[in-house]
Amino acid sequence: MGILRSAREAAFGWPLWAAVFTAAAVLAFTVFAPCFQESDFKVWPGLWPDLWRYADSGTPMLLEADGYHYLERAEYALRHGDYSGIPILSLMAAQGAKLLPASLERIAFLLPIFFSLALAALALAWGAALGASWPARLTGTAVCLMVPAWLERSGPGWFDTDPLIAVLWQGSILFLAHLTARLPAARKAMAACGLVLSMVLLSLAWKPGLGLVALALGLWLALPPEQGGCPYYGARTRRALWGGLAALALAFALAPEPFLPRGIFEAREYLADHLSLAFGEKRTVFSHSIAELGSLNAWQWLEKLGGSTLGGILVSFAALAAFFAFPALRPALWLSVPFLVMGFWAERFLYLGVFMPAFCVGLLPAAARRFPGKAGRNKALQAAALVAVLVCLASSATWSMTRSYDIHWLRPHDAMLLRLRDVAPKDAALWNWWDEGYFLKARTGLTPLFHGGSQTALMASIAARPLVMDDPLAARRWIRFFALRGHAGLDALNRAWGAAALDNLELAFRAPDPQAALAALPSPDRDAQWFFPEGRVFLFLPKRFLDISRWWIKAARPEVPGQNHIETLPAADFEYDKSRRAVRPPGYLHERGYTGFGAVIATDLSTLGPPWPEAPGPYLVYSPSDPLAYIVNEISLKSLTLRLFTAGQFPVPGFAPVSVDAAWGGVWEVLP
């Protein structure tokens, strides 16, 4: 019994069951990870079919773009034995691959499960700290793990920092609660060590993390004793804490660079850029194209909180009831509010604020019994609280079992990149849209044009311009120049031509004699041949790129209205008579408002190119060898992108197919 009591104390007062649960989670991950090496892993039947696996190994693919960055960094660490500067998430995966007989890709796919189990242990510890019953603890934990805003940024394949950040943030709040509660000095010391460790790890995993935990600590200590749980200081101390906190915040926000340590200044700049991208005036069409920075309306917000509008309302009510019934929970709920509010403007922040409200669902029956007077003894009220708990569980569970997985990169794309890896030299340049950047680098070893860490409005404009051009040869020159000259080339053009640099370059590349056109412009201290660098350049475009035409066409042509310029439809819905060169559209197009087309172009009979139809759009582009048909407007009809995807047997000048699949996209070499 003495050993059991010691184990209980070592777990910061958690029930022994919660400590054993955490240890079992680590053990299960260690034991069962090798089992997935040769077997088909499925979260539930049919979720991970063959299409969602790497073409070479059959391992399930990652769900999230940034995951391929962390995967590539982990591969680098394992290959070179150099762990300096490696992100903490990549270090965890690399160490797992060294210790376990499983591939790094398998470890990366499964690691988020471990974070979910760690979050479950933290939720159970909260229940123990509050003295809640086991049904309340388990129910609150279950709702925590099923809350939609969390599941969207976690689960198998979500190899990103989000699950790690969430665990460290919730752990920090739990350690704060123990640090400020009436507990023996030994347990306070252990809580302080846990808080320091959380702060360090959170700052390593996320640059604003250190400031986040420091701010939480200051706010917690500045709360009144009945809310913060720390009865050892009076009103004067609290005022001093609030004043000091405000002074530190002002110094962090307003102090000139020379007065701040370099690391703190860089953290401030990173945070300012991050917030400006999500909320500020820098929200260009490019930032709007980033899904996780999208805003939510009230109904969407409630659905991500509880799986449905009703579920979200009940979760909100449970949090409000727990706020009044359990004073020890109030600081944690207060610290959730900023993320819940920011979620309306940028949904990526919402997941950090949903755990405590979700956990309160399990406390709802106990909160109902604490209502004052006769209300707390009302059987009908207690029954209603129990029904609300069951509805929340059912709502979140239904959402989690019926949600669709939006996986951008599938086995056919991976096969294309493996083919590219075989034919491209290591110093080849790779043109792409930013979504695919990390995936391309991880699977080919080549350096892409830009990716999720370097995406800017300027880079998006440079990348999109040639893809919208109606002159493939001019587009070829543009791609080769920026792919091989990079930012140094752009800087030279800006010095010579100023704000008109990009427009001047496009006009020169479109000219019948580009070298003469360039010679007529102010010289950037380079000869004409500098504009036509040597080297091999490749272009990768997945077919889904057509579905985001509103973003890349707007990035290239800001004057064009932001709308969908390309609508893709199943080609099987169309009737095609090759002898009569006629295509009959399905009847449902009339219901969508399409009464006719300016032209119907069958690309198996002729190339998509000049002479262009004179009648106004929309236009229908169709081929029996293509699984999709396209309804397009004039700008997208003439674009290089559509011409590459519908080339068929008629090659596009300046572009040689390397690996092209009509259903999925392709890789082309951009010729000199």
XYZ file of C-alpha atoms in Angstrom:
672
model
C 0.000 0.000 0.000
C 2.899 2.338 0.698
C 4.132 1.852 -2.857
C 0.664 2.639 -4.207
C 0.446 5.811 -2.110
C 3.874 6.893 -3.365
C 2.799 6.279 -6.942
C -0.306 8.355 -6.342
C 1.761 11.244 -4.962
C 4.185 10.992 -7.890
C 1.276 11.552 -10.261
C 0.542 15.032 -8.787
C -2.429 13.690 -6.894
C -3.998 12.064 -9.945
C -5.856 8.856 -9.198
C -3.604 5.878 -9.717
C -5.850 4.783 -12.597
C -4.990 7.961 -14.553
C -1.266 7.475 -14.057
C -1.539 3.823 -15.127
C -3.578 4.942 -18.149
C -0.766 7.257 -19.280
C 1.856 4.552 -18.830
C -0.332 2.046 -20.681
C -0.736 4.507 -23.564
C 3.030 4.756 -23.985
C 3.383 0.984 -23.679
C 0.611 0.347 -26.203
C 2.212 2.696 -28.707
C 5.561 0.948 -28.224
C 4.144 -2.576 -28.497
C 1.575 -2.165 -31.255
C 3.433 0.186 -33.616
C 5.478 -2.697 -35.088
C 2.270 -4.628 -35.720
C 1.260 -2.048 -38.315
C 4.481 -2.587 -40.257
C 3.110 -5.438 -42.350
C -0.629 -5.132 -41.797
C -3.354 -2.864 -43.129
C -4.065 -0.219 -40.519
C -7.623 1.088 -40.509
C -9.107 3.555 -38.066
C -12.421 1.995 -38.935
C -13.392 -0.123 -41.944
C -12.756 1.484 -45.303
C -11.113 4.653 -44.009
C -7.627 4.043 -45.400
C -8.033 2.293 -48.758
C -5.183 1.548 -51.126
C -5.641 4.921 -52.824
C -4.509 6.698 -49.627
C -1.164 4.896 -49.375
C 2.328 5.615 -50.649
C 3.027 4.064 -54.018
C 6.311 2.459 -52.949
C 5.760 1.252 -49.367
C 1.977 0.965 -48.989
C 2.176 2.940 -45.739
C -0.820 5.218 -45.083
C -0.175 8.767 -46.260
C -0.203 11.838 -44.054
C -3.270 14.074 -43.959
C -1.712 17.496 -43.562
C 0.659 19.555 -45.703
C 2.999 20.667 -42.906
C 3.370 17.044 -41.837
C 5.618 16.451 -44.819
C 7.932 19.219 -43.615
C 8.301 17.538 -40.230
C 8.682 14.166 -41.946
C 11.458 15.514 -44.160
C 13.270 17.002 -41.132
C 12.985 13.692 -39.270
C 14.409 11.848 -42.285
C 17.309 14.301 -42.394
C 18.056 13.725 -38.701
C 18.034 9.951 -39.114
C 20.100 10.000 -42.296
C 22.806 12.396 -41.094
C 22.685 11.847 -37.325
C 22.449 15.620 -36.918
C 19.685 16.695 -34.521
C 20.580 20.367 -34.206
C 17.769 22.644 -35.293
C 15.355 19.738 -35.796
C 11.760 20.517 -34.672
C 10.686 18.706 -31.521
C 7.925 16.830 -33.387
C 10.456 15.536 -35.918
C 12.763 14.516 -33.074
C 9.992 12.477 -31.478
C 9.271 10.672 -34.740
C 12.965 10.076 -35.462
C 13.574 8.645 -32.000
C 10.514 6.432 -32.369
C 11.842 5.120 -35.665
C 15.190 4.351 -34.009
C 13.638 2.506 -31.069
C 10.834 0.655 -32.860
C 10.933 -1.819 -35.738
C 8.645 0.400 -37.809
C 9.267 2.815 -40.655
C 9.463 6.544 -40.056
C 6.369 7.053 -42.233
C 4.453 4.606 -40.025
C 5.623 6.328 -36.843
C 4.625 9.736 -38.231
C 1.202 8.395 -39.146
C 0.555 6.922 -35.694
C 2.189 9.519 -33.437
C -0.945 11.726 -33.193
C -2.735 8.801 -31.507
C -0.258 9.091 -28.649
C -1.108 12.778 -28.231
C -4.809 11.918 -28.027
C -4.076 9.418 -25.278
C -1.982 12.002 -23.438
C -4.873 14.460 -23.680
C -7.159 11.790 -22.238
C -4.814 11.407 -19.259
C -4.898 15.171 -18.658
C -8.693 15.212 -18.773
C -8.865 12.374 -16.258
C -6.447 14.281 -14.039
C -8.755 17.309 -14.142
C -11.600 15.103 -12.994
C -9.489 13.865 -10.098
C -8.510 17.406 -9.116
C -12.183 18.396 -9.006
C -13.202 15.294 -7.079
C -15.602 14.292 -9.851
C -17.076 10.820 -10.044
C -15.658 8.281 -12.445
C -18.668 8.487 -14.809
C -18.186 12.270 -14.962
C -14.446 11.941 -15.601
C -14.840 9.355 -18.343
C -17.720 11.190 -19.999
C -15.851 14.495 -20.004
C -12.766 12.771 -21.400
C -14.760 11.120 -24.174
C -16.318 14.425 -25.246
C -12.858 16.068 -25.153
C -11.472 13.483 -27.564
C -14.451 13.691 -29.928
C -14.907 17.469 -30.127
C -14.877 18.277 -33.881
C -12.460 21.230 -33.670
C -9.917 18.838 -32.114
C -10.552 15.885 -34.430
C -10.041 18.122 -37.471
C -6.489 18.821 -36.299
C -5.535 15.463 -34.850
C -5.972 11.768 -35.396
C -3.942 9.247 -37.410
C -1.995 10.936 -40.178
C -2.171 14.485 -38.774
C 1.565 14.747 -38.243
C 1.689 18.405 -37.252
C 2.378 20.424 -34.123
C -1.300 21.060 -33.379
C -1.870 17.907 -31.249
C 1.427 18.427 -29.403
C 0.644 22.104 -28.733
C -2.812 21.199 -27.446
C -1.436 18.634 -25.001
C 1.267 20.995 -23.724
C -1.203 23.863 -23.353
C -3.732 21.765 -21.437
C -0.913 20.332 -19.330
C 0.264 23.843 -18.512
C -3.204 24.815 -17.319
C -3.369 21.688 -15.151
C 0.030 22.394 -13.600
C -1.069 25.984 -12.925
C -4.117 24.683 -11.091
C -1.922 22.502 -8.869
C 0.600 25.286 -8.367
C -1.986 27.727 -6.996
C -4.155 25.274 -5.041
C -3.962 24.372 -1.333
C -1.548 21.469 -1.690
C 1.528 20.220 0.187
C 4.807 21.902 -0.727
C 6.178 18.730 -2.359
C 3.317 18.546 -4.814
C 3.577 22.280 -5.522
C 7.252 21.820 -6.335
C 6.435 18.993 -8.726
C 3.728 21.101 -10.342
C 6.205 23.961 -10.759
C 8.669 21.602 -12.466
C 5.891 20.368 -14.733
C 4.933 23.938 -15.607
C 8.519 24.878 -16.475
C 8.846 21.763 -18.633
C 5.588 22.591 -20.422
C 6.758 26.147 -21.051
C 10.057 24.970 -22.514
C 8.490 22.302 -24.723
C 5.679 24.593 -25.834
C 8.146 27.295 -26.840
C 10.136 24.700 -28.819
C 7.025 23.378 -30.552
C 5.465 26.795 -31.234
C 7.246 30.145 -31.159
C 4.482 32.070 -29.307
C 4.148 29.179 -26.841
C 6.462 30.537 -24.159
C 4.649 33.856 -24.064
C 1.322 32.026 -24.028
C 2.157 30.079 -20.870
C 3.775 33.100 -19.209
C 0.655 35.144 -19.886
C -1.527 32.348 -18.506
C 0.568 32.235 -15.343
C 0.263 35.989 -14.848
C -3.479 36.002 -15.447
C -3.994 33.056 -13.142
C -2.103 34.618 -10.260
C -3.828 37.946 -10.810
C -7.301 36.436 -10.439
C -9.126 36.789 -7.101
C -8.257 33.965 -4.658
C -11.693 32.370 -4.943
C -11.147 31.963 -8.688
C -7.401 31.420 -8.933
C -7.340 29.002 -6.015
C -4.389 30.752 -4.344
C -5.394 32.220 -0.965
C -1.923 33.423 0.061
C -1.979 37.018 -1.115
C -4.256 40.024 -0.724
C -5.787 42.740 -2.866
C -2.592 44.849 -2.920
C -0.558 41.929 -4.264
C -3.169 41.227 -6.930
C -3.111 44.878 -8.057
C 0.674 44.722 -8.246
C 0.462 41.547 -10.296
C -2.056 43.083 -12.707
C 0.076 46.219 -13.031
C 3.238 44.230 -13.623
C 1.468 42.054 -16.156
C 0.167 45.091 -18.027
C 3.636 46.710 -17.986
C 5.274 43.562 -19.357
C 2.636 43.277 -22.066
C 3.144 46.914 -23.115
C 6.918 46.486 -23.107
C 6.619 43.369 -25.244
C 4.302 45.102 -27.702
C 5.875 48.577 -27.917
C 9.536 48.463 -26.847
C 12.001 49.331 -29.677
C 14.194 46.541 -30.977
C 17.420 47.638 -29.167
C 15.690 47.352 -25.768
C 14.560 43.743 -26.236
C 16.638 40.543 -26.215
C 16.995 39.188 -29.744
C 14.933 36.060 -29.074
C 12.035 38.026 -27.581
C 12.089 40.509 -30.463
C 11.981 37.685 -33.022
C 9.098 36.059 -31.140
C 7.219 39.383 -31.204
C 7.795 39.786 -34.950
C 6.644 36.231 -35.603
C 3.517 36.736 -33.507
C 2.748 40.077 -35.190
C 3.070 38.567 -38.666
C 0.965 35.585 -37.617
C -1.832 37.745 -36.229
C -1.701 40.144 -39.191
C -2.044 37.259 -41.614
C -5.024 35.897 -39.702
C -6.794 39.099 -38.633
C -5.113 42.217 -39.959
C -4.974 44.340 -43.056
C -2.574 41.864 -44.686
C -5.504 39.542 -45.341
C -5.076 39.471 -49.103
C -6.783 37.087 -51.499
C -3.822 34.834 -50.832
C -4.395 34.655 -47.063
C -8.088 34.016 -47.690
C -7.081 30.980 -49.726
C -5.573 29.345 -46.608
C -8.430 27.235 -45.280
C -7.361 27.257 -41.632
C -7.468 31.072 -41.580
C -11.070 31.076 -42.751
C -13.742 32.672 -40.583
C -16.712 30.849 -39.048
C -20.291 31.929 -38.659
C -22.174 31.140 -35.460
C -23.635 27.865 -36.788
C -20.283 26.581 -38.017
C -18.700 27.571 -34.713
C -21.312 25.609 -32.761
C -20.885 22.564 -35.020
C -17.142 22.499 -34.442
C -17.759 22.728 -30.703
C -20.400 20.013 -30.410
C -20.832 18.198 -33.727
C -24.100 19.989 -34.486
C -25.863 23.239 -33.664
C -27.695 21.604 -30.745
C -24.539 19.884 -29.550
C -22.612 23.165 -29.623
C -25.330 24.948 -27.661
C -25.326 22.195 -25.021
C -21.517 22.260 -24.705
C -21.652 26.035 -24.222
C -24.365 25.658 -21.583
C -22.345 22.933 -19.805
C -19.309 25.252 -19.654
C -21.447 28.065 -18.242
C -22.994 25.782 -15.602
C -19.578 24.413 -14.582
C -18.200 27.963 -14.331
C -20.653 28.728 -11.512
C -20.692 25.262 -9.936
C -16.926 24.597 -9.839
C -14.867 27.694 -8.920
C -11.624 25.756 -9.418
C -12.455 25.479 -13.126
C -12.977 29.197 -13.695
C -9.372 30.160 -14.520
C -9.113 27.323 -17.046
C -12.386 28.378 -18.654
C -11.256 32.024 -18.745
C -8.063 30.965 -20.520
C -10.177 29.163 -23.134
C -12.207 32.249 -24.017
C -9.601 34.056 -26.213
C -9.234 31.003 -28.466
C -12.993 30.475 -28.639
C -13.449 34.098 -29.724
C -10.542 34.075 -32.194
C -12.086 31.001 -33.783
C -14.782 33.189 -35.343
C -12.102 35.032 -37.363
C -9.589 32.234 -37.945
C -10.763 28.711 -37.210
C -7.242 27.367 -36.656
C -7.249 28.868 -33.144
C -10.507 27.280 -32.047
C -9.076 23.873 -31.172
C -7.010 25.339 -28.302
C -10.115 26.591 -26.542
C -12.556 23.686 -26.858
C -11.206 21.176 -24.358
C -12.364 22.676 -21.091
C -15.921 23.431 -22.352
C -16.071 19.891 -23.749
C -14.865 18.393 -20.477
C -17.599 20.310 -18.645
C -20.199 18.146 -20.386
C -19.257 15.297 -18.061
C -19.726 17.624 -15.074
C -23.184 18.788 -16.131
C -25.187 16.373 -13.879
C -23.020 17.342 -10.887
C -23.399 21.022 -11.766
C -27.187 20.599 -11.863
C -27.130 19.130 -8.340
C -25.245 22.237 -7.154
C -27.914 24.644 -8.343
C -29.153 26.724 -5.389
C -32.315 25.895 -3.495
C -34.871 23.417 -4.762
C -33.484 23.503 -8.301
C -30.511 21.382 -7.263
C -32.875 18.708 -5.915
C -35.224 18.759 -8.905
C -35.324 15.274 -10.431
C -36.519 16.615 -13.786
C -33.555 19.010 -13.972
C -31.113 16.206 -13.203
C -32.738 14.006 -15.828
C -32.513 16.835 -18.366
C -28.796 17.227 -17.560
C -28.249 13.529 -18.183
C -30.132 13.712 -21.492
C -28.013 16.711 -22.505
C -24.862 14.678 -21.804
C -26.118 11.818 -23.971
C -27.061 14.220 -26.783
C -23.581 15.790 -26.694
C -21.938 12.384 -26.837
C -24.179 11.241 -29.688
C -23.691 14.488 -31.613
C -19.894 14.431 -31.423
C -19.711 10.684 -32.089
C -21.960 10.981 -35.140
C -19.870 13.817 -36.532
C -16.619 11.906 -35.976
C -17.934 8.764 -37.704
C -19.489 10.534 -40.691
C -16.967 13.280 -41.439
C -15.169 13.202 -44.768
C -11.382 13.208 -45.025
C -10.008 15.807 -47.425
C -6.734 14.220 -48.505
C -5.032 16.246 -51.238
C -2.240 13.856 -52.160
C -3.029 10.285 -53.090
C -1.225 7.240 -54.421
C -1.338 8.393 -58.092
C 0.304 11.699 -57.132
C 2.960 9.838 -55.187
C 3.646 7.604 -58.203
C 4.174 10.727 -60.341
C 6.667 12.125 -57.862
C 8.574 8.864 -57.607
C 8.875 8.933 -61.395
C 10.103 12.531 -61.167
C 12.641 11.530 -58.528
C 14.015 8.935 -60.930
C 14.418 11.238 -63.941
C 15.272 14.623 -62.399
C 18.828 15.556 -61.364
C 19.293 16.616 -57.758
C 19.800 20.271 -58.741
C 16.629 20.467 -60.842
C 14.136 23.252 -60.086
C 10.505 22.445 -59.350
C 7.565 24.780 -60.031
C 4.468 24.273 -57.924
C 1.622 25.833 -55.977
C 2.393 26.245 -52.276
C -0.040 23.563 -51.011
C 2.097 20.779 -52.452
C 5.504 22.220 -51.551
C 6.366 20.137 -48.492
C 4.910 16.983 -50.053
C 7.046 17.485 -53.155
C 10.230 18.035 -51.169
C 9.669 14.999 -48.958
C 8.908 12.632 -51.848
C 11.361 13.863 -54.506
C 14.242 15.431 -52.609
C 13.967 18.482 -54.883
C 13.492 22.035 -53.609
C 10.066 23.386 -54.615
C 9.379 26.959 -55.659
C 7.525 27.658 -52.400
C 5.674 25.866 -49.619
C 3.684 26.411 -46.435
C 6.572 28.169 -44.700
C 7.414 30.565 -47.528
C 4.023 31.348 -49.011
C 3.505 35.074 -49.524
C 1.200 37.101 -51.737
C 4.170 37.996 -53.957
C 5.261 34.377 -54.376
C 1.686 33.353 -55.101
C 1.496 36.002 -57.830
C 4.804 34.912 -59.375
C 3.777 31.241 -59.276
C 0.301 31.830 -60.703
C 1.104 34.245 -63.548
C 2.478 31.695 -66.012
C -0.314 29.253 -65.174
C -2.871 31.837 -66.329
C -0.988 32.952 -69.460
C -2.500 32.181 -72.875
C 0.975 31.944 -74.454
C 2.721 28.693 -73.412
C 6.107 29.842 -74.702
C 5.984 33.059 -72.673
C 4.863 31.014 -69.653
C 7.800 28.656 -70.234
C 10.277 31.573 -70.203
C 8.725 33.018 -67.038
C 8.847 29.682 -65.197
C 12.449 29.002 -66.162
C 13.606 32.500 -65.192
C 12.166 32.524 -61.669
C 12.778 28.826 -61.039
C 16.488 29.201 -61.793
C 17.136 32.840 -60.765
C 14.893 32.952 -57.697
C 14.675 35.994 -55.448
C 18.063 37.256 -56.607
C 16.633 37.643 -60.105
C 13.574 39.455 -58.785
C 15.739 41.824 -56.729
C 17.768 42.732 -59.822
C 14.578 43.428 -61.795
C 13.154 45.548 -58.980
C 16.295 47.683 -58.874
C 16.180 48.251 -62.626
C 12.440 48.520 -63.273
C 10.827 49.287 -59.925
C 7.146 48.532 -59.427
C 6.715 47.603 -63.091
C 9.245 44.745 -62.901
C 6.822 41.839 -63.241
C 4.669 43.513 -65.905
C 7.733 44.484 -67.961
C 9.097 40.959 -67.782
C 5.816 39.413 -68.938
C 5.524 41.844 -71.871
C 9.107 41.092 -72.932
C 8.608 37.330 -72.711
C 5.445 37.641 -74.826
C 7.208 39.629 -77.561
C 8.009 37.930 -80.911
C 11.681 38.703 -80.228
C 12.085 38.539 -76.424
C 15.785 39.399 -76.470
C 15.170 42.574 -78.457
C 12.314 43.533 -76.134
C 14.520 43.024 -73.092
C 17.357 45.010 -74.662
C 14.979 47.970 -75.071
C 14.286 48.082 -71.324
C 16.601 49.630 -68.695
C 19.412 47.145 -68.104
C 19.550 45.316 -64.750
C 23.333 45.110 -65.272
C 22.938 41.753 -66.990
C 23.194 40.703 -70.615
C 20.146 39.431 -72.467
C 21.188 35.799 -72.028
C 20.836 36.213 -68.253
C 17.062 36.130 -68.739
C 17.272 32.638 -70.249
C 19.197 30.570 -67.677
C 20.316 27.007 -68.239
C 19.142 24.126 -66.085
C 16.364 21.581 -65.870
C 12.982 22.709 -64.588
C 9.862 20.647 -63.869
C 6.234 21.559 -63.177
C 3.855 19.606 -60.933
C 0.112 20.237 -60.915
C -2.510 17.980 -59.327
C -5.954 17.889 -60.928
C -7.521 19.409 -57.812
C -5.716 22.625 -58.752
C -8.614 23.319 -61.116
C -11.041 23.390 -58.199
C -9.191 26.306 -56.557
C -9.122 28.443 -59.723
C -10.638 31.373 -57.846
C -7.413 31.695 -55.837
C -4.616 31.272 -58.370
C -6.342 33.255 -61.114
C -7.023 36.070 -58.641
C -3.391 35.938 -57.455
C -2.176 36.340 -61.043
C -4.821 38.802 -62.182
C -6.036 40.893 -59.214
C -8.461 42.809 -61.455
C -10.431 39.614 -62.180
C -13.441 39.019 -59.865
C -12.837 36.376 -57.213
C -15.023 33.504 -58.356
C -14.815 29.911 -59.503
C -13.571 30.076 -63.080
C -13.598 26.321 -63.683
C -16.358 23.866 -62.810
C -15.503 20.182 -63.067
C -18.197 17.607 -63.796
C -18.163 13.808 -64.347
C -17.581 13.177 -68.050
C -19.809 10.112 -67.792
C -22.801 12.457 -67.406
C -22.296 13.717 -70.993
C -23.273 11.986 -74.236
C -20.639 12.168 -76.960
C -21.108 11.477 -80.669
C -17.675 11.535 -82.284
C -18.979 11.173 -85.845
C -21.130 14.273 -85.455
C -18.555 16.038 -83.244
C -21.347 16.707 -80.773
C -21.555 16.635 -76.978
C -24.912 16.578 -75.188
C -24.758 17.956 -71.612
C -26.807 16.393 -68.786
C -30.169 17.905 -67.998
C -29.190 19.052 -64.522
C -27.024 21.815 -66.015
C -30.199 23.691 -66.927
C -31.171 23.658 -63.248
C -27.812 25.296 -62.493
C -28.524 28.129 -64.880
C -26.559 26.968 -67.942
C -28.787 27.623 -70.939
C -26.067 27.311 -73.567
C -22.351 27.462 -74.290
C -20.289 29.818 -76.403
C -18.482 26.752 -77.747
C -18.234 23.023 -77.115
C -14.634 21.873 -77.552
C -13.831 18.165 -77.888
C -10.111 17.988 -77.160
C -9.638 14.493 -78.594
C -10.221 15.972 -82.063
C -8.091 19.112 -81.833
C -5.748 20.860 -79.456
C -7.079 23.443 -77.059
C -5.592 26.639 -78.463
C -5.976 29.410 -81.059
C -8.119 30.281 -82.846
C -10.257 30.878 -79.788
C -14.065 30.930 -80.042
C -15.509 34.373 -80.678
C -18.792 33.799 -78.874
C -18.850 34.756 -75.164
C -18.552 32.016 -72.555
C -19.127 29.845 -70.700
C -17.489 27.091 -72.725
C -17.669 23.321 -72.398
C -14.405 21.369 -72.736
C -14.792 17.611 -73.076
C -12.811 14.504 -73.961
C -13.925 10.861 -73.731
C -10.443 9.963 -72.431
C -10.765 12.401 -69.530
C -12.903 11.419 -66.511
C -13.882 15.079 -66.087
C -15.605 17.632 -68.270
C -15.018 21.337 -67.689
C -17.233 24.400 -67.816
C -14.914 27.393 -68.080
C -14.858 31.098 -68.809
C -12.582 32.909 -71.256
C -9.593 33.469 -68.968
C -9.460 29.838 -67.771
C -10.115 28.441 -71.273
C -6.928 30.115 -72.554
C -4.827 29.372 -69.470
C -1.754 27.204 -69.609
C -3.174 25.137 -66.743
C -6.266 23.964 -68.599
C -4.282 23.365 -71.767
C -1.853 21.093 -69.920
C -4.650 19.100 -68.323
C -6.560 18.663 -71.599
C -3.613 18.260 -73.976
C -4.208 14.575 -74.695
C -2.370 13.652 -77.874
C -1.613 17.298 -78.712
C 1.428 18.430 -76.678
C 1.599 21.978 -75.344
C 4.597 23.853 -76.826
C 7.479 24.173 -74.380
C 6.246 21.439 -72.007
C 7.173 17.728 -72.229
C 5.062 15.222 -70.233
C 7.016 13.206 -67.666
C 4.162 11.461 -65.862
C 0.592 12.524 -66.636
C -2.660 10.929 -65.469
C -5.876 12.373 -66.869
C -7.686 11.728 -63.577
C -5.072 13.050 -61.160
C -2.735 15.602 -62.766
C 0.818 15.410 -63.957
C 4.487 16.334 -64.063
C 5.925 18.162 -67.071
C 9.441 19.236 -67.923
C 9.686 22.927 -68.810
C 11.888 22.916 -71.899
C 14.638 25.475 -72.691
